[in-house]
Short mmCIF file of C-alpha atoms in Angstrom, two decimals:
data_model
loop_
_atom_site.label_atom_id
_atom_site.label_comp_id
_atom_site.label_asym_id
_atom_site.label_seq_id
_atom_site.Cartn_x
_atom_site.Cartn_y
_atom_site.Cartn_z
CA UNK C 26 -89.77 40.92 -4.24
CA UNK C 27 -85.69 40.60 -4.74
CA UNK C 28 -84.23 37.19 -4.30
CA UNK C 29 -80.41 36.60 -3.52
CA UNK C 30 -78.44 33.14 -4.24
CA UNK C 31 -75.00 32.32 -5.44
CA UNK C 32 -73.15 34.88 -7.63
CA UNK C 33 -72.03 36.07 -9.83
CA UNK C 34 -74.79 36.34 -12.95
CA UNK C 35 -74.82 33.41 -14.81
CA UNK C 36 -74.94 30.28 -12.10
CA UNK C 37 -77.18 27.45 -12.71
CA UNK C 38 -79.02 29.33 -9.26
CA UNK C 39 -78.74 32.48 -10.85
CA UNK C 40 -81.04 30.41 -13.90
CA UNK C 41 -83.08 29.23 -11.06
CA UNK C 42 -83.52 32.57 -9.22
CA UNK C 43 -85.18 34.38 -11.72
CA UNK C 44 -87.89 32.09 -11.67
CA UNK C 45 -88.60 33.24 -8.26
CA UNK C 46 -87.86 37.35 -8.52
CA UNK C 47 -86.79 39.52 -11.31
CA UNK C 48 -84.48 41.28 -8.96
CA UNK C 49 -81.77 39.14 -7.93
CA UNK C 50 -79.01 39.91 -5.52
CA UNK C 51 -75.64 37.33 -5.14
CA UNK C 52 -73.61 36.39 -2.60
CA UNK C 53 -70.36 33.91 -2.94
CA UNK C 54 -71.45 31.21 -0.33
CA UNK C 55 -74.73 29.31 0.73
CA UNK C 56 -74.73 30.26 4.54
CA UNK C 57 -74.29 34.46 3.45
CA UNK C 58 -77.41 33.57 1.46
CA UNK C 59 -79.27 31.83 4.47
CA UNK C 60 -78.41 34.54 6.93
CA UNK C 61 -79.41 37.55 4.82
CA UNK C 62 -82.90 35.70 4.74
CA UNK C 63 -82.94 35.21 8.30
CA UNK C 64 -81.77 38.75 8.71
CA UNK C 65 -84.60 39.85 6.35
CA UNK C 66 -82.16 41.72 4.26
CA UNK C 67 -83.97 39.91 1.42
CA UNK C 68 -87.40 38.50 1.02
CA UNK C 69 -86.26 35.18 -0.68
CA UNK C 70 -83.37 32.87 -0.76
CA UNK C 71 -82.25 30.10 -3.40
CA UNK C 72 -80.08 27.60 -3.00
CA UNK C 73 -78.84 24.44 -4.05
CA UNK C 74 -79.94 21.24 -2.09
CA UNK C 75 -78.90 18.06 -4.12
CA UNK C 76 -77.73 16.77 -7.45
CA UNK C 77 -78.88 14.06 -9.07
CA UNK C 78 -75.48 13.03 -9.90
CA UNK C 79 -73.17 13.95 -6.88
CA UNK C 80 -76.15 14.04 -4.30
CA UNK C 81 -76.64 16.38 -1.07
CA UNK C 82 -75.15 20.06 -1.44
CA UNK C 83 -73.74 19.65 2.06
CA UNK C 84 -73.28 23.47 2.94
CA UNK C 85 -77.07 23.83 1.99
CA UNK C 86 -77.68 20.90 4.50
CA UNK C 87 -76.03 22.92 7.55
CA UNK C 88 -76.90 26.30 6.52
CA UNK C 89 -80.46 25.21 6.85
CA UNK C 90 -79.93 24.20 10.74
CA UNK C 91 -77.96 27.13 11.84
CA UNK C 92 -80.16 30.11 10.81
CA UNK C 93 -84.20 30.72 11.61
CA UNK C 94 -85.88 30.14 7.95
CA UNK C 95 -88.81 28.35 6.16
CA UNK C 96 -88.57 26.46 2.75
CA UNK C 97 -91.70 27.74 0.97
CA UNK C 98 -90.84 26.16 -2.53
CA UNK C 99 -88.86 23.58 -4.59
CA UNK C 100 -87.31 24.14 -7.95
CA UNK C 101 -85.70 21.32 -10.05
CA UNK C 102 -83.90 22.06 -13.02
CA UNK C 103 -82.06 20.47 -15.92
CA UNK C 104 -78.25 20.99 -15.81
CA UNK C 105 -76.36 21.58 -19.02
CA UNK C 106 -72.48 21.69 -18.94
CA UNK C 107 -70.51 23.07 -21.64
CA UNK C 108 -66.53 23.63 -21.91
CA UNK C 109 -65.80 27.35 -22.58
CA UNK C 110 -62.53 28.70 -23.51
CA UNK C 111 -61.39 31.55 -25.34
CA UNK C 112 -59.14 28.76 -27.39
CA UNK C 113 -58.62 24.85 -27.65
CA UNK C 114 -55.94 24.90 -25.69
CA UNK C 115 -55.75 25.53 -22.01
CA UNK C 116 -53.42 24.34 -19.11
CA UNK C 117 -56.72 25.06 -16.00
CA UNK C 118 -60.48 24.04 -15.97
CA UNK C 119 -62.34 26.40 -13.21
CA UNK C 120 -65.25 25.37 -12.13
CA UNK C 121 -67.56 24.89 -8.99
CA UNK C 122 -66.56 21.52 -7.18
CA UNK C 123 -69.91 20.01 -8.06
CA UNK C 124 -70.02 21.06 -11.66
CA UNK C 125 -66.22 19.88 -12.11
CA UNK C 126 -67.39 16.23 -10.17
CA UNK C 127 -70.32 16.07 -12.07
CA UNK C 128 -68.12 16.10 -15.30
CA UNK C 129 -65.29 14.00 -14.06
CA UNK C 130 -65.45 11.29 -16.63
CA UNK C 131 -65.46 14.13 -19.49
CA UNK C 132 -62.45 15.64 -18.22
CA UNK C 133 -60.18 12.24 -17.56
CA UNK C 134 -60.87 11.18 -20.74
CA UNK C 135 -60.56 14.29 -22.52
CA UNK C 136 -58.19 16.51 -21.03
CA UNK C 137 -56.63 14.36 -18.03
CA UNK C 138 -53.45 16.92 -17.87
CA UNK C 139 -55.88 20.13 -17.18
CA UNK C 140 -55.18 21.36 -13.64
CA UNK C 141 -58.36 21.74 -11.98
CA UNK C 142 -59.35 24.10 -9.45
CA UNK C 143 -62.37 24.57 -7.94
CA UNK C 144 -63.90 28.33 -7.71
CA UNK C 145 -66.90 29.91 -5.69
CA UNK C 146 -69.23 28.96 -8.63
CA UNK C 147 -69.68 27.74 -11.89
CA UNK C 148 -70.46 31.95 -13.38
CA UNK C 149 -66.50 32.49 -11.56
CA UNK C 150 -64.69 29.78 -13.31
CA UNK C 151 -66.53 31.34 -16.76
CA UNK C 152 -64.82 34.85 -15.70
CA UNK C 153 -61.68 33.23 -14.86
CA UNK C 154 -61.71 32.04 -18.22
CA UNK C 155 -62.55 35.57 -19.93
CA UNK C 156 -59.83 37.07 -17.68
CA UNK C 157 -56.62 34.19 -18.71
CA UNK C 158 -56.47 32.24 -22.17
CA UNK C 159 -55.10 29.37 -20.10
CA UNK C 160 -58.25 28.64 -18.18
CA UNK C 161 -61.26 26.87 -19.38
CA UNK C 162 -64.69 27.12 -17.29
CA UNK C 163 -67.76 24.93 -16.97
CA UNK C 164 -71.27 26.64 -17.45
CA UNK C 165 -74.17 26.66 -19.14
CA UNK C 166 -73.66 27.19 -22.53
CA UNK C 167 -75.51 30.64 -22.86
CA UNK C 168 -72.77 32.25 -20.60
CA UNK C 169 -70.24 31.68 -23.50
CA UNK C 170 -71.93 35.34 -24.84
CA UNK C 171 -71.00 38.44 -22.74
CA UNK C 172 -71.62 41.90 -23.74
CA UNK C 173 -69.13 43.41 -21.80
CA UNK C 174 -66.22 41.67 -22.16
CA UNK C 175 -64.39 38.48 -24.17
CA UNK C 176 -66.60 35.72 -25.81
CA UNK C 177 -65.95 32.62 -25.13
CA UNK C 178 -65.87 29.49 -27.60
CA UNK C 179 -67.98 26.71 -26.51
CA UNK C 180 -65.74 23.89 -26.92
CA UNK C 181 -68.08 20.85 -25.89
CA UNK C 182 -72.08 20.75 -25.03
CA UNK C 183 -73.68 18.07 -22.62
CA UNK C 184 -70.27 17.64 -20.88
CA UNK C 185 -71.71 16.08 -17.84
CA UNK C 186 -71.57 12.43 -17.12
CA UNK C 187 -75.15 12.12 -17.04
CA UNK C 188 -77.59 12.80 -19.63
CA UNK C 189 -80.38 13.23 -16.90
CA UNK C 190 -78.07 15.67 -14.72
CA UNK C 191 -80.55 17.91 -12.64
CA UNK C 192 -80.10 19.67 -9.27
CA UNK C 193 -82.66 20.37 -7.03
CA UNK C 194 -82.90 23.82 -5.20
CA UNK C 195 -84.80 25.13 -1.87
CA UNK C 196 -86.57 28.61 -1.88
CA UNK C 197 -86.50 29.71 0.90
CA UNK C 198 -87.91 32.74 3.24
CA UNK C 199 -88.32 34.49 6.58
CA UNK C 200 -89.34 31.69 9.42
CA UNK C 201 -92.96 33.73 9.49
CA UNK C 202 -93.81 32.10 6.50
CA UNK C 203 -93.52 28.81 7.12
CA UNK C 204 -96.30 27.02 5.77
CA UNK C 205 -98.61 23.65 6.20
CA UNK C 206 -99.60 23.88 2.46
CA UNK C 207 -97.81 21.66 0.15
CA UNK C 208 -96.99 17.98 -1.54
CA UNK C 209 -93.79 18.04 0.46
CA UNK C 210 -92.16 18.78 3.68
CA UNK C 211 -88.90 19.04 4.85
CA UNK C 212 -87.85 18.28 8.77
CA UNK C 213 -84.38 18.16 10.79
CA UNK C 214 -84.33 15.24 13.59
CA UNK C 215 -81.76 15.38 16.14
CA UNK C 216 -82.27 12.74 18.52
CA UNK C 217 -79.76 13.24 21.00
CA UNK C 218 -79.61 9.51 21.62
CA UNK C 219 -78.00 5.85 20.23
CA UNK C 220 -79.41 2.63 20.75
CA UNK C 221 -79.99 -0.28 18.50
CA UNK C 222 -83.01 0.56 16.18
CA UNK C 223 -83.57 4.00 16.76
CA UNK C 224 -83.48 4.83 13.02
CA UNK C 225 -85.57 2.29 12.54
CA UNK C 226 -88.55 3.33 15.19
CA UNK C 227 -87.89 7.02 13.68
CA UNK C 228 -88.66 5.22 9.99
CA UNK C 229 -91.63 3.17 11.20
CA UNK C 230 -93.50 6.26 12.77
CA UNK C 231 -93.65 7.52 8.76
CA UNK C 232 -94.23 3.98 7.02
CA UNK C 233 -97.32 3.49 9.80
CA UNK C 234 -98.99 6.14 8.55
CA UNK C 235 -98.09 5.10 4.54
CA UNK C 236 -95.78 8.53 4.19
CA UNK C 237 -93.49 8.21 1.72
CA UNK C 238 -89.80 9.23 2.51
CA UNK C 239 -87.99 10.95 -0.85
CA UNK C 240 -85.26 11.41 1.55
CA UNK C 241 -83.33 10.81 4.35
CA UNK C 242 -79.64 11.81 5.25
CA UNK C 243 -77.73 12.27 8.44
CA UNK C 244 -75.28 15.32 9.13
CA UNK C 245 -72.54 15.61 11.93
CA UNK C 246 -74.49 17.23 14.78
CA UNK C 247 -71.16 19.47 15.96
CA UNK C 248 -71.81 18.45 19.53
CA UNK C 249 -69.50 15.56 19.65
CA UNK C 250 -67.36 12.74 17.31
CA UNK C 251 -70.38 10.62 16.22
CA UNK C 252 -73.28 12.26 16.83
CA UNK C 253 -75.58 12.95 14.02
CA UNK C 254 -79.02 14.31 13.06
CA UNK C 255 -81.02 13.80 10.24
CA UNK C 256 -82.45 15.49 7.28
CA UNK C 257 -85.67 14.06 6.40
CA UNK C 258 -87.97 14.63 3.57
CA UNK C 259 -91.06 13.15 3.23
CA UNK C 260 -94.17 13.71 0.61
CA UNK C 261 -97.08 14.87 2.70
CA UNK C 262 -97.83 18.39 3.70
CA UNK C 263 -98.15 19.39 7.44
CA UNK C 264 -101.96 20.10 7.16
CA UNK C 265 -101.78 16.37 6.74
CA UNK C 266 -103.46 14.22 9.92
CA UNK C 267 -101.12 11.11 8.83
CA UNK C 268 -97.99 13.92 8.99
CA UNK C 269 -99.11 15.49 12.20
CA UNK C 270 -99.26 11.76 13.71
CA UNK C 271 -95.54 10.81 12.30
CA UNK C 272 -94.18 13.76 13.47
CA UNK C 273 -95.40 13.57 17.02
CA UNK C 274 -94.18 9.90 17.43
CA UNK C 275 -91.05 11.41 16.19
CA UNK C 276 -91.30 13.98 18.38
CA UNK C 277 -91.87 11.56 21.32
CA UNK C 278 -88.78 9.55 20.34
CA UNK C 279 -86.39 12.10 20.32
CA UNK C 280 -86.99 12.69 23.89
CA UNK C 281 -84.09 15.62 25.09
CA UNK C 282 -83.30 16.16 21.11
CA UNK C 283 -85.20 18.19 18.81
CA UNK C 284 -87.34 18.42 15.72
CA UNK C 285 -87.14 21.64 13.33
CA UNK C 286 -89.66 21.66 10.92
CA UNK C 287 -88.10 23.51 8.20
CA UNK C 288 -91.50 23.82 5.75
CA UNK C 289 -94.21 22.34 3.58
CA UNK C 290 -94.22 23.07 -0.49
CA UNK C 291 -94.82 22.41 -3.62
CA UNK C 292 -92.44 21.14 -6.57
CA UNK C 293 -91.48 23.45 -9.81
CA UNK C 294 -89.91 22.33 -12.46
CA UNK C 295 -87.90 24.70 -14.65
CA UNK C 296 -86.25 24.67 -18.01
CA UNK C 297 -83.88 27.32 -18.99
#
C-alpha cells in the first residue's frame, strides 16, 4: 500500500503517514492529495483536518466536497514545535501558516522583529532554513538532523502556545471503500434552503436519537454570497439504526440539497 500527503519528508503528516504505509509519496497542497486518491493514483490519502489550537484545516474541509473519496480512518497526534536555525540570529521564521499561528505568542514575545512568511509546509520552512542562515523554521524537533545536508540547531522545544497542541488528520481512500464500520462518521449537509430554525431541526434529528455531535462547521457553498453547507461529525457508525434514522430526517429536510456521506471509522492515536 503507498500513501501520499503533504511534502516534503519531515511534516507533522509525513509523521502521521507512516503510520498508515511505509511507502509514502508527497504532494505540496491538500486538494493534489485528494484528487490523486480519487484518481486512484494512490491507495491512501492523509491529511490534516483540525487543530486543537487554530481549529478546522479549511482546504481539507473543501477538498473533501469536491473530489469522490471515503474517510476510512482517524489519526490524532501530538504536535511538538521547535525553533531551528543554523544560528541565534535570523532576520525570517518559515513556517506553515498553522504551525507559525499556532506559535504566535512564542514568536511576539520572543522575536517580534522576525519577518514571517508562510511556506507550503512546516518540512519547507526547515529547508529554507538549511538553504539561508537568515531563516529560522518551525518543525518537529527530529528534523533539526539531516544526513544530506546542514544541521540545524534547535533553538527552542515546545514552542507552541499550547502544551496540549494536537491536530487531527483524515485517512482517506477510493469512494469504494467507504464503510458503515466505525465509532465515528463524518457527513456534508447542504441544504439548499434558509429559514428560521433550520439548523436547529437539522440538530434535533441527531439529539432525538441521543447521537452525539463532536462537530459541526459550516463552509461557503460556492453557489452564491451566503449560502453555506455543513460539515458534521457525529460519534455513531452508519451500521447504527439511531444513525440511519438521523440521517434520513436529515435527508428529508434538506429537500432539493444534498447529503454526502463521506465515511464511518475508527480513532488512532499516534505518538511520534
Amino acid at each position: 500500500m503507498q500513501a501520499v500527503t503533504l511534502g516534503p519528508a519531515g511534516t507533522y503528516s509525513h509523521r502521521a503517514a507512516r503510520a498508515v504505509a511505509d511507502d509514502v509519496a508527497f504532494r505540496e497542497s491538500v486538494t493534489a492529495i485528494v484528487e490523486s486518491v480519487a484518481d486512484g493514483e494512490y491507495d491512501r490519502g492523509v491529511v490534516p483536518v483540525e487543530n486543537s489550537i487554530e481549529g478546522s484545516v479549511t482546504e481539507s474541509l473543501d477538498a473533501l466536497i469536491e473530489a469522490d473519496v471515503a474517510v476510512v480512518r482517524e489519526l490524532v497526534t501530538p504536535i511538538r514545535h521547535a525553533l531551528l536555525a543554523q544560528a541565534e540570529t535570523f532576520d525570517v521564521v518559515a513556517s506553515h501558516s498553522q504551525a507559525l499561528a499556532q506559535c504566535r505568542d512564542y514568536l511576539e514575545r520572543e522575536y517580534p522583529d522576525a519577518q514571517r512568511e508562510a511556506v507550503a509546509s512546516t518540512a519547507r520552512g526547515v529547508e529554507r532554513a538549511r538553504e539561508d542562515p537568515t531563516v529560522a523554521g518551525i518543525g518537529h524537533p527530529a528534523n533539526a538532523a539531516d544526513d544530506d545536508g546542514v544541521d540545524l540547531r534547535v533553538l527552542a522545544e515546545d514552542i507552541q502556545d499550547q502544551s496540549s497542541n494536537a491536530t487531527r488528520f483524515l485517512v482517506i481512500a477510493g469512494d469504494d471503500e467507504r464503510t458503515e464500520a466505525g465509532g465515528k462518521t463524518s457527513v456534508v449537509v447542504y441544504p439548499s434552503a434558509n429559514y428560521p430554525g433550520l439548523l436547529l431541526e437539522l440538530l434535533e434529528a441527531f439529539a432525538d436519537r441521543d447521537v452525539n455531535l463532536s462537530r459541526i462547521e459550516s463552509r461557503p457553498s460556492g453557489e452564491r454570497l451566503g449560502d453555506y453547507l455543513f460539515h458534521i461529525d457525529f460519534e455513531a457508525g452508519l451500521y447504527e439504526e439511531r444513525a440511519q434514522a438521523a440521517l434520513a430526517d436529515v435527508e428529508d429536510l434538506v429537500g432539493d440539497g444534498w447529503v454526502r456521506v463521506l465515511g464511518s471509522y475508527d480513532t488512532e492515536h499516534v505518538v511520534y
